[in-house]
């Protein structure tokens, strides 16, 4: 007879499971954590390689000559930007037209749910300017995008300068098979969102924008450039996008291949590459890089202007120029050549990038871990939940110990109903109450900000964040109050049923989250232990993140950062559809409240 | 004596030459396959085979590809010394017309009645045919257009059909792909000679990239073949044994192979121009021949 259909064997298996439940769970937990930490160890990772045949190697001759002229254009841009106090639309249109592009503008406006620290007002209005370089001989079916943000102050002037310099150079070449769109967006992500929505004729976030007059074909790849200095010491590649989406690994491989060919120092997560993987410090460096990537993905916000392209299945990455104190500097011409090389290779593409991985973690720019390797870590953690659930189920179904004197036939566990077992309805109450609290946490902070501002001397942003924290803490007080409402209060069985439901709920939640955004799983697993609540996990994550970036913060700064992270999360959800805030408020928080309930059951 | 001379005159037994040159891969990064085929086309034309006797099949248009920085050219050597596209290329089967079915129909002659003459292989039993294939291949197959394959069995059967229909006198088969030797393993018809750029299990490598164009321009075997052929002129007496030595392993990295067991003549006595050129043998007579006097039959040999 089979292993599970033979009653004797089944009883033995179940017995072993219940007896060894805690040790197995502990082993699984440690194995899961060890597996995850082991992912950064270099022999367990794979070297990156170019998978797309059409892109081939870096076999191209870069001849961009005009770095200095590009920087001069950037300075002109800065001057005009200061004069107009925002985006110098007319100057940009004239300059792009002078370079032979088809220039169009797009106006957009957005009412923010509450003003955040950057904008300090409800209504954000802006203009995007973009110029299309038409491929000389090809039909207008495909396009590539190069974008640079128009940032206030002295930021990113050189990026716009190089963008215009490259536009001029590209215009005189005849080998483009795709249209190239040079985009200067205002207000960073908001402008980019408006442009993308206009380009693809979708309106998912309720923004108001004027329709785009000119279009290229379907966009195959996009690069966003951020450069704020005339010379750079390294180029940083930013991959994480909205909801933890990543571009195809081939884009990162292409970038790295050109960095090597041209001889520019390239980094990811701002961490310099190291060769000493077999030393402790080398390994911890790799772990830090990987953890930074995990945390950035978990935050579900786009970490560069490229992050919003990913939702439209356009592979995009941001390249940031970093100017630190190193002796070897790279000038603008070299940066221009690197971009020229990348665009010539992207020009050779016949299909969208699809040969390489879409889900990966990178302990460094040359090494990656694919989904097949990091999923087992999550699998082991999910196994713990399932084992616990199984254990509870067995305990609930088995007869109480006082009746074991009767030689119960093997079918006993399923037949005898429990004398004082509460029905399913009794746990419905805590479930409903937890979810209602979650809904309150999701909707009330933004809705009630005016009320809060009237009664308390705080700004709207602070009002929203503090309301959220207030509702959160109020939820903590629930178990004491809802006790009286519960029918099966205080019984052994009651809390077991609730715990079973909560554990299964958590398992399903983690499973679904792992599919969408793997990195969100790890903060959530703190719930496993039942004591790390989401709020504290977030606080800890903020401090940890700052440590990893080598900019540790004091307690007070950390607290302010924490508040701003919460407000940013709510804002991201309203503006771009980031899933972290609704996930946390509507699913994770009620789940955790259930566990909190169980803790105070007695 | 006249007998010997006549014997020499009809040594090879062929009276006309044909060439079927096929490039089977498309896409910009397979530029080198088109360049390979066009190089052989160029040599074959230069040595005398006219366009009416050449069936040129190119699966993609590299010269007019949007990514070509030098439009209307296909170069075989970096520094752009040799434009093999020229200005008088006649492509008979182009783009998606290059399929396995069309290739086999061309070889066996089973074409619909409406096919124009330029797309037909109108060879007879005294034709020497050169067949050159290039593209991506594997053990026993050659890939056409990224969507279908021709197997070595099919090819051998097509040649047998040609033999039975007496569509060739002698046939030289050259293939430049990975594991090319597998394609001639199954031949069983007489008078076939075959050359391949690599053995089974080996890859044929490309020669040199051109950074300005951004692709590899030629494959190694055909590059050295072209170099070899550039030295041949219509009255060369170079024979096949020298052709077998083209591109040794030191230059090609792969080991070129050849097969001559089905060929009736000794390869050392087969001239390169028997296949690559269309050599008209001309004898100048110094004496007048009286055509009015009755003809006398030659004594039996």
Tab-separated table of N, CA, C and O in Angstrom, chain A residues 545-585:
chain	number	residue	atom	x	y	z
A	545	UNK	N	19.238	49.551	5.838
A	545	UNK	CA	19.498	50.078	4.511
A	545	UNK	C	20.544	51.181	4.555
A	545	UNK	O	21.458	51.236	3.747
A	546	UNK	N	20.385	52.053	5.516
A	546	UNK	CA	21.356	53.133	5.638
A	546	UNK	C	22.736	52.595	5.976
A	546	UNK	O	23.743	53.090	5.460
A	547	UNK	N	22.790	51.573	6.818
A	547	UNK	CA	24.077	50.948	7.136
A	547	UNK	C	24.729	50.387	5.889
A	547	UNK	O	25.916	50.563	5.654
A	548	UNK	N	23.902	49.671	5.082
A	548	UNK	CA	24.442	49.024	3.896
A	548	UNK	C	24.996	50.039	2.917
A	548	UNK	O	25.966	49.786	2.226
A	549	UNK	N	24.355	51.182	2.860
A	549	UNK	CA	24.825	52.197	1.928
A	549	UNK	C	25.982	52.982	2.509
A	549	UNK	O	26.395	53.980	1.942
A	550	UNK	N	26.451	52.539	3.634
A	550	UNK	CA	27.591	53.174	4.301
A	550	UNK	C	27.309	54.615	4.689
A	550	UNK	O	28.209	55.451	4.707
A	551	UNK	N	26.042	54.915	4.975
A	551	UNK	CA	25.693	56.226	5.522
A	551	UNK	C	24.817	56.000	6.736
A	551	UNK	O	23.618	56.249	6.717
A	552	UNK	N	25.380	55.507	7.814
A	552	UNK	CA	24.526	55.203	8.980
A	552	UNK	C	23.938	56.476	9.567
A	552	UNK	O	24.531	57.558	9.472
A	553	UNK	N	22.744	56.328	10.164
A	553	UNK	CA	22.038	57.499	10.655
A	553	UNK	C	21.840	57.408	12.157
A	553	UNK	O	21.842	56.321	12.732
A	554	UNK	N	21.634	58.554	12.753
A	554	UNK	CA	21.330	58.555	14.193
A	554	UNK	C	19.880	58.159	14.367
A	554	UNK	O	19.106	58.093	13.417
A	555	UNK	N	19.495	57.971	15.616
A	555	UNK	CA	18.141	57.501	15.926
A	555	UNK	C	17.094	58.495	15.429
A	555	UNK	O	16.076	58.131	14.821
A	556	UNK	N	17.382	59.788	15.655
A	556	UNK	CA	16.384	60.788	15.278
A	556	UNK	C	16.253	60.890	13.767
A	556	UNK	O	15.160	60.911	13.215
A	557	UNK	N	17.437	60.917	13.080
A	557	UNK	CA	17.382	60.970	11.623
A	557	UNK	C	16.675	59.743	11.081
A	557	UNK	O	15.903	59.815	10.119
A	558	UNK	N	16.974	58.607	11.751
A	558	UNK	CA	16.349	57.376	11.300
A	558	UNK	C	14.838	57.447	11.438
A	558	UNK	O	14.093	56.985	10.576
A	559	UNK	N	14.386	58.037	12.513
A	559	UNK	CA	12.950	58.154	12.724
A	559	UNK	C	12.323	59.027	11.650
A	559	UNK	O	11.275	58.712	11.096
A	560	UNK	N	12.974	60.157	11.329
A	560	UNK	CA	12.429	61.035	10.279
A	560	UNK	C	12.416	60.314	8.944
A	560	UNK	O	11.463	60.411	8.163
A	561	UNK	N	13.480	59.546	8.711
A	561	UNK	CA	13.558	58.765	7.467
A	561	UNK	C	12.417	57.756	7.410
A	561	UNK	O	11.783	57.548	6.371
A	562	UNK	N	12.145	57.164	8.560
A	562	UNK	CA	11.081	56.177	8.666
A	562	UNK	C	9.741	56.799	8.286
A	562	UNK	O	8.966	56.255	7.506
A	563	UNK	N	9.492	57.992	8.834
A	563	UNK	CA	8.237	58.659	8.508
A	563	UNK	C	8.155	58.975	7.022
A	563	UNK	O	7.112	58.813	6.384
A	564	UNK	N	9.283	59.433	6.469
A	564	UNK	CA	9.237	59.785	5.051
A	564	UNK	C	9.065	58.543	4.186
A	564	UNK	O	8.458	58.601	3.128
A	565	UNK	N	9.599	57.410	4.653
A	565	UNK	CA	9.425	56.180	3.877
A	565	UNK	C	7.948	55.800	3.824
A	565	UNK	O	7.429	55.403	2.781
A	566	UNK	N	7.261	55.973	4.959
A	566	UNK	CA	5.834	55.633	4.967
A	566	UNK	C	5.071	56.558	4.030
A	566	UNK	O	4.239	56.121	3.224
A	567	UNK	N	5.380	57.852	4.097
A	567	UNK	CA	4.645	58.775	3.230
A	567	UNK	C	4.974	58.508	1.766
A	567	UNK	O	4.108	58.563	0.895
A	568	UNK	N	6.230	58.158	1.491
A	568	UNK	CA	6.609	57.861	0.112
A	568	UNK	C	5.888	56.628	-0.395
A	568	UNK	O	5.475	56.563	-1.549
A	569	UNK	N	5.713	55.648	0.496
A	569	UNK	CA	5.011	54.441	0.092
A	569	UNK	C	3.572	54.730	-0.291
A	569	UNK	O	3.067	54.244	-1.310
A	570	UNK	N	2.920	55.563	0.516
A	570	UNK	CA	1.528	55.906	0.203
A	570	UNK	C	1.473	56.698	-1.099
A	570	UNK	O	0.615	56.465	-1.958
A	571	UNK	N	2.425	57.595	-1.277
A	571	UNK	CA	2.441	58.435	-2.474
A	571	UNK	C	2.715	57.595	-3.726
A	571	UNK	O	2.081	57.767	-4.762
A	572	UNK	N	3.672	56.665	-3.608
A	572	UNK	CA	4.001	55.811	-4.748
A	572	UNK	C	2.783	55.027	-5.193
A	572	UNK	O	2.554	54.815	-6.380
A	573	UNK	N	2.034	54.566	-4.204
A	573	UNK	CA	0.857	53.779	-4.559
A	573	UNK	C	-0.140	54.652	-5.316
A	573	UNK	O	-0.701	54.233	-6.325
A	574	UNK	N	-0.329	55.872	-4.855
A	574	UNK	CA	-1.318	56.733	-5.520
A	574	UNK	C	-0.843	57.163	-6.902
A	574	UNK	O	-1.621	57.244	-7.835
A	575	UNK	N	0.466	57.426	-7.034
A	575	UNK	CA	0.954	57.993	-8.291
A	575	UNK	C	1.250	56.941	-9.345
A	575	UNK	O	0.977	57.130	-10.506
A	576	UNK	N	1.892	55.835	-8.948
A	576	UNK	CA	2.355	54.890	-9.966
A	576	UNK	C	1.745	53.510	-9.829
A	576	UNK	O	2.006	52.658	-10.656
A	577	UNK	N	0.963	53.296	-8.790
A	577	UNK	CA	0.414	51.966	-8.634
A	577	UNK	C	1.367	50.982	-7.986
A	577	UNK	O	1.304	49.792	-8.260
A	578	UNK	N	2.224	51.461	-7.120
A	578	UNK	CA	3.104	50.547	-6.390
A	578	UNK	C	2.270	49.707	-5.438
A	578	UNK	O	1.303	50.185	-4.864
A	579	UNK	N	2.648	48.448	-5.301
A	579	UNK	CA	1.791	47.532	-4.565
A	579	UNK	C	2.166	47.376	-3.101
A	579	UNK	O	1.521	46.639	-2.375
A	580	UNK	N	3.212	48.016	-2.671
A	580	UNK	CA	3.685	47.734	-1.317
A	580	UNK	C	2.681	48.195	-0.270
A	580	UNK	O	2.351	47.466	0.657
A	581	UNK	N	2.184	49.432	-0.445
A	581	UNK	CA	1.307	49.973	0.581
A	581	UNK	C	-0.005	49.192	0.689
A	581	UNK	O	-0.406	48.801	1.781
A	582	UNK	N	-0.704	48.922	-0.435
A	582	UNK	CA	-1.931	48.132	-0.274
A	582	UNK	C	-1.657	46.729	0.246
A	582	UNK	O	-2.415	46.198	1.047
A	583	UNK	N	-0.555	46.150	-0.186
A	583	UNK	CA	-0.223	44.818	0.303
A	583	UNK	C	-0.032	44.834	1.805
A	583	UNK	O	-0.565	43.994	2.544
A	584	UNK	N	0.739	45.824	2.261
A	584	UNK	CA	1.021	45.895	3.688
A	584	UNK	C	-0.242	46.188	4.476
A	584	UNK	O	-0.516	45.568	5.499
A	585	UNK	N	-1.032	47.140	3.993
A	585	UNK	CA	-2.184	47.561	4.797
A	585	UNK	C	-3.321	46.550	4.741
A	585	UNK	O	-3.971	46.265	5.738
